[in-house]
């Protein structure tokens, strides 16, 4: 069994394997997983982290496992003629939905009630299958795995 005890972002070392996980599965602290190659890995991190596509888990011996975003069934939401993207983002945020926000598109998990609401607002909706990396808001904390100190406290 492999043991992952730390993580890093976009590691350049040649990985010994990959772990393909959906966006919920990439929120890890302590969990037993099976790599895409069939190896068992025990993830035991000091704190919960949110891993992104391309990040890596570091094994006890220094080798790495690359994290891959699993394809997920999503809606690609685009603004209509009379409904700007910011307006759509506000409605989605008001409902506390996980969303990946791009310059001209918002990706969300499929939900027919939300789709109906968005279409009623004038949005254009397309069903897609893609990796999903939703933005995490102010209440999520700093669990993406980076530490920083910019001179003030977050109490």
Rosetta silent file (secondary structure, phi, psi, omega in degrees, C-alpha in Angstrom):
SEQUENCE: XXXXXXXXXXXXXXXXXXXXXXXXXXXXXXXXXXXXXXXXXXXXXXXXXXXXXXXXXXXXXXXXXXXXXXXXXXXXXXXXXXXXXXXXXXXXXXXXXXXXXXXXXXXXXXXXXXXXXXXXXXXXXXXXXXXXXXXXXXXXXXXXXXXXXXXXXXX
SCORE:     score description
SCORE:     0.000 S_00000001
   1 L     0.000  136.904  176.062    0.000    0.000    0.000 S_00000001
   2 E   -84.814  150.921  177.890    1.184    3.494   -0.881 S_00000001
   3 E  -126.600  120.191  176.971    1.033    6.287    1.708 S_00000001
   4 E  -102.831  121.446 -175.125    0.487    9.922    0.711 S_00000001
   5 E  -118.374   -3.847  175.984    1.376   12.321    3.490 S_00000001
   6 E  -155.011  178.796 -179.029    1.590   15.684    1.698 S_00000001
   7 E  -144.791  164.612  176.065    0.623   17.412   -1.529 S_00000001
   8 E  -150.247  166.350 -177.076    1.939   19.988   -3.948 S_00000001
   9 L  -100.283  126.778  173.839    0.637   22.013   -6.869 S_00000001
  10 L    45.210   62.633 -178.485    1.483   21.046  -10.445 S_00000001
  11 L   -69.964  141.853 -177.972    4.570   18.974   -9.635 S_00000001
  12 L   -93.828   -7.360  178.122    7.118   18.539  -12.434 S_00000001
  13 L   -68.451  152.293  176.892    8.428   15.146  -11.282 S_00000001
  14 L   -70.034  119.606 -176.780    7.405   12.115  -13.314 S_00000001
  15 L   -74.955  155.059  175.547    4.452   10.637  -11.404 S_00000001
  16 L   -89.462   -7.044  179.161    4.190    6.949  -10.519 S_00000001
  17 E  -179.662 -176.496 -179.778    0.455    7.072  -11.132 S_00000001
  18 E  -134.666  154.740  172.660   -2.726    9.082  -11.306 S_00000001
  19 E  -126.066  116.224  178.371   -5.897    9.491   -9.277 S_00000001
  20 E   -98.680  116.783 -173.801   -8.958   10.587  -11.233 S_00000001
  21 E  -134.272  145.654  173.971  -11.479   12.192   -8.863 S_00000001
  22 L   -74.058  176.665 -173.872  -14.595   14.343   -9.222 S_00000001
  23 L   -63.479  -32.317  177.079  -14.653   17.786   -7.587 S_00000001
  24 L   -72.655  -38.452 -179.611  -16.055   16.426   -4.311 S_00000001
  25 L   -68.631  -18.382  178.833  -13.535   13.580   -4.238 S_00000001
  26 L   -83.806    0.924  173.181  -10.657   16.054   -4.569 S_00000001
  27 E   -94.468  104.155 -169.764  -11.447   17.440   -1.107 S_00000001
  28 E  -128.201  152.773  165.201   -9.237   15.145    0.968 S_00000001
  29 E  -140.778  -65.990 -179.938   -7.682   14.666    4.356 S_00000001
  30 E  -134.095  116.942 -176.879   -7.690   10.982    5.295 S_00000001
  31 E  -164.933  145.779  174.714   -9.000    8.394    2.881 S_00000001
  32 E   -93.560  126.146 -177.870   -8.165    5.072    1.246 S_00000001
  33 E  -130.833  163.962  174.870   -8.249    5.323   -2.556 S_00000001
  34 E  -116.586  126.469 -179.135   -7.365    3.187   -5.546 S_00000001
  35 L   -69.008  167.445  177.210   -5.189    4.780   -8.219 S_00000001
  36 L   -63.659  -19.285  178.883   -6.067    4.600  -11.897 S_00000001
  37 L   -91.736   -1.815  177.218   -3.352    1.947  -12.133 S_00000001
  38 L    93.789    5.179  177.711   -5.033   -0.220   -9.447 S_00000001
  39 L   -84.049  144.493  175.998   -2.682    0.539   -6.540 S_00000001
  40 E   -85.869  134.353  177.356   -4.110    1.200   -3.080 S_00000001
  41 E  -130.503  132.052  173.829   -3.083    4.518   -1.558 S_00000001
  42 E   -99.923  113.331  177.749   -3.778    5.714    1.959 S_00000001
  43 E   -89.048  123.569  179.621   -4.043    9.497    1.954 S_00000001
  44 E  -140.072   83.747 -177.003   -3.202   10.901    5.381 S_00000001
  45 E   -93.397  152.597 -179.306   -2.705   14.652    5.159 S_00000001
  46 E   -63.046  -28.625  178.951   -2.163   16.945    8.167 S_00000001
  47 E  -149.280  162.025  178.700   -5.250   18.999    7.211 S_00000001
  48 E   -65.770  139.220  177.943   -8.053   18.889    4.669 S_00000001
  49 E  -133.462  156.495  174.509   -7.093   20.214    1.229 S_00000001
  50 E  -111.701  110.473 -176.430   -8.907   20.878   -1.998 S_00000001
  51 L   -92.111  142.306  178.754   -6.836   19.515   -4.856 S_00000001
  52 L  -103.667  163.242  174.183   -7.090   20.819   -8.401 S_00000001
  53 L   -55.071  126.642 -179.686   -6.530   19.050  -11.692 S_00000001
  54 L    97.434  -15.533  174.899   -2.766   18.685  -12.096 S_00000001
  55 L   -67.670  173.491 -178.111   -1.905   18.856   -8.389 S_00000001
  56 E  -138.525  145.930  167.618   -0.008   15.946   -6.863 S_00000001
  57 E   -93.480  136.840 -179.497   -0.024   13.820   -3.753 S_00000001
  58 E  -101.796  124.997  179.314    3.474   13.193   -2.436 S_00000001
  59 E   -80.745  163.707 -178.438    4.177    9.682   -1.207 S_00000001
  60 L   -54.795  -32.554 -178.009    6.374    8.914    1.807 S_00000001
  61 L   -89.328    5.858  177.548    9.286    8.003   -0.493 S_00000001
  62 L    93.600  -13.004  175.958    9.029   11.288   -2.462 S_00000001
  63 L   -70.965  166.631 -175.974    7.332    9.870   -5.535 S_00000001
  64 E  -128.615  158.227  170.659    4.097   11.520   -6.648 S_00000001
  65 E  -120.602  125.529  179.529    0.584   10.725   -7.841 S_00000001
  66 E   -82.908  135.818  177.271   -0.968   13.245  -10.208 S_00000001
  67 E   -88.522  129.540  176.758   -4.543   14.331   -9.515 S_00000001
  68 E  -118.777  138.259  177.112   -6.844   14.373  -12.558 S_00000001
  69 E   -77.050  121.686  178.067  -10.293   15.961  -12.654 S_00000001
  70 L   -69.243  144.647  173.651  -12.851   13.298  -13.547 S_00000001
  71 L   -63.029  134.632  179.621  -15.292   14.169  -16.307 S_00000001
  72 E  -128.519  151.526  177.929  -18.602   15.294  -14.781 S_00000001
  73 E   -79.633  116.256 -172.849  -22.025   15.975  -16.294 S_00000001
  74 E  -131.441  166.992  167.088  -22.380   19.750  -16.273 S_00000001
  75 E  -106.246  134.898  168.412  -24.277   22.626  -17.798 S_00000001
  76 E   -96.239  114.230 -175.179  -22.338   25.293  -19.672 S_00000001
  77 E  -103.514  122.863  179.038  -24.329   28.453  -18.941 S_00000001
  78 E  -122.430  150.409 -179.779  -23.900   31.400  -21.286 S_00000001
  79 L   -67.521  147.221  172.323  -25.590   34.794  -21.210 S_00000001
  80 E   -90.877 -173.362 -177.612  -28.498   35.476  -23.523 S_00000001
  81 L   -60.324  -36.799 -174.449  -29.154   38.738  -25.346 S_00000001
  82 L  -117.049   21.596 -177.677  -30.752   40.433  -22.341 S_00000001
  83 E  -139.935   97.156 -177.510  -29.104   38.576  -19.465 S_00000001
  84 L   -67.246  157.561 -178.983  -25.429   39.343  -18.731 S_00000001
  85 H   -57.538  -39.598 -179.957  -23.112   36.716  -17.252 S_00000001
  86 H   -60.549  -37.833  178.638  -22.804   38.680  -13.992 S_00000001
  87 H   -64.825  -43.326  177.953  -26.588   38.507  -13.527 S_00000001
  88 H   -64.596  -42.908  179.228  -26.534   34.722  -14.012 S_00000001
  89 H   -61.054  -39.790  178.615  -23.583   34.382  -11.621 S_00000001
  90 H   -61.578  -46.192 -179.652  -25.479   36.365   -8.985 S_00000001
  91 H   -62.736  -40.314  178.996  -28.515   34.052   -9.246 S_00000001
  92 H   -68.152  -43.074  178.445  -26.328   30.939   -9.000 S_00000001
  93 H   -64.834  -35.761  178.346  -24.367   32.372   -6.079 S_00000001
  94 H   -62.654  -24.141  178.141  -27.571   33.358   -4.327 S_00000001
  95 L   -99.343    8.110  176.854  -28.474   29.642   -4.366 S_00000001
  96 L    54.878   41.211  178.981  -25.004   28.640   -3.084 S_00000001
  97 L   -89.582  141.256  173.160  -24.351   26.438   -6.114 S_00000001
  98 L   -64.040  131.170 -177.401  -20.869   25.211   -6.956 S_00000001
  99 E  -146.740  138.296  171.434  -19.806   27.053  -10.107 S_00000001
 100 E  -102.787  115.963 -171.494  -16.715   27.331  -12.265 S_00000001
 101 E  -105.775  119.223  176.827  -16.773   30.859  -13.651 S_00000001
 102 L  -106.449 -176.642 -178.324  -14.999   31.679  -16.897 S_00000001
 103 L   -64.308  -34.154 -176.715  -14.847   34.867  -18.954 S_00000001
 104 L  -135.803   12.190 -178.508  -17.930   33.957  -21.000 S_00000001
 105 L  -152.186  149.087  173.021  -19.334   30.772  -19.461 S_00000001
 106 E  -121.409  128.197  174.947  -20.301   29.344  -16.081 S_00000001
 107 E   -98.835  132.946  176.943  -20.113   25.591  -15.501 S_00000001
 108 E  -138.460  162.041  173.786  -22.485   24.063  -12.943 S_00000001
 109 E   -67.325  148.667 -179.320  -23.684   20.593  -12.028 S_00000001
 110 L   -69.091  133.798  176.959  -26.767   19.484  -13.910 S_00000001
 111 L  -158.083  116.968 -172.455  -30.073   20.167  -12.169 S_00000001
 112 H   -66.426  -29.166  177.719  -33.270   20.486  -14.196 S_00000001
 113 H   -67.950  -44.395  178.584  -34.889   22.954  -11.761 S_00000001
 114 H   -65.941  -39.212  178.027  -31.862   25.262  -11.971 S_00000001
 115 H   -58.738  -45.724 -179.815  -31.783   24.830  -15.757 S_00000001
 116 H   -59.988  -43.580  179.069  -35.430   25.935  -15.967 S_00000001
 117 H   -61.234  -46.329 -177.842  -34.707   28.996  -13.809 S_00000001
 118 H   -65.066  -41.419  177.496  -31.689   29.959  -15.939 S_00000001
 119 H   -64.124  -36.199  176.173  -33.580   29.518  -19.196 S_00000001
 120 H   -63.500  -27.824  177.178  -36.348   31.694  -17.730 S_00000001
 121 L   -82.512   -9.118  179.667  -33.717   34.383  -17.175 S_00000001
 122 L   101.078    9.241 -179.676  -32.686   34.114  -20.818 S_00000001
 123 L   -73.982  153.838  171.331  -29.520   32.041  -20.438 S_00000001
 124 E   -99.268  128.865 -175.211  -28.303   29.631  -23.084 S_00000001
 125 E  -118.426  133.325  175.436  -27.655   26.163  -21.623 S_00000001
 126 E  -129.435  133.959  175.347  -25.561   23.395  -23.145 S_00000001
 127 E   -79.434  128.231  179.578  -24.995   19.952  -21.611 S_00000001
 128 E  -134.125  161.148  171.360  -21.279   19.154  -21.427 S_00000001
 129 E  -122.557  119.059 -174.748  -19.044   16.542  -19.856 S_00000001
 130 E  -159.149  165.794  170.000  -15.818   18.041  -18.494 S_00000001
 131 L   -65.310  148.553 -173.733  -13.536   18.297  -15.489 S_00000001
 132 L  -127.092  121.451  178.100  -15.050   20.615  -12.885 S_00000001
 133 L  -127.262   79.149 -177.199  -13.094   23.048  -10.715 S_00000001
 134 L   -66.653  150.449  174.929  -15.668   25.231   -8.943 S_00000001
 135 E   -71.974  141.943  176.883  -14.708   28.510   -7.332 S_00000001
 136 L  -112.140  133.702 -172.469  -14.845   28.424   -3.541 S_00000001
 137 L   -83.830 -171.600 -175.512  -16.142   31.439   -1.716 S_00000001
 138 H   -60.786  -29.850 -177.411  -15.207   33.351    1.383 S_00000001
 139 H   -82.706   -7.711 -178.025  -16.828   30.815    3.704 S_00000001
 140 H   -75.615  -27.894 -179.010  -14.781   27.933    2.295 S_00000001
 141 L    90.021 -163.521 -176.404  -11.581   28.985    4.026 S_00000001
 142 L  -110.340   49.744 -175.493   -8.045   28.409    2.814 S_00000001
 143 L   -91.140   12.881  179.445   -8.217   24.659    2.236 S_00000001
 144 L   -77.649    1.832  173.779   -6.799   24.650   -1.281 S_00000001
 145 L    96.915    7.019  176.011   -3.518   23.608    0.216 S_00000001
 146 L  -110.860  149.337  177.339   -1.583   26.837    0.220 S_00000001
 147 L  -115.994  143.690  179.106   -0.418   28.715    3.231 S_00000001
 148 L  -151.884  158.760  177.064    0.129   32.422    3.267 S_00000001
 149 L  -139.842  112.802  178.431    0.721   35.270    5.600 S_00000001
 150 L  -119.674   36.850  167.765   -0.139   38.752    4.505 S_00000001
 151 L    82.298    4.127  176.182    0.150   40.522    7.786 S_00000001
 152 L  -144.446  165.605 -177.509   -3.339   40.194    9.189 S_00000001
 153 L   -97.856  154.165  176.903   -5.558   37.596   10.781 S_00000001
 154 L  -107.921   57.038 -179.242   -8.702   35.983    9.357 S_00000001
 155 L   -86.929    0.000    0.000  -10.709   35.831   12.596 S_00000001
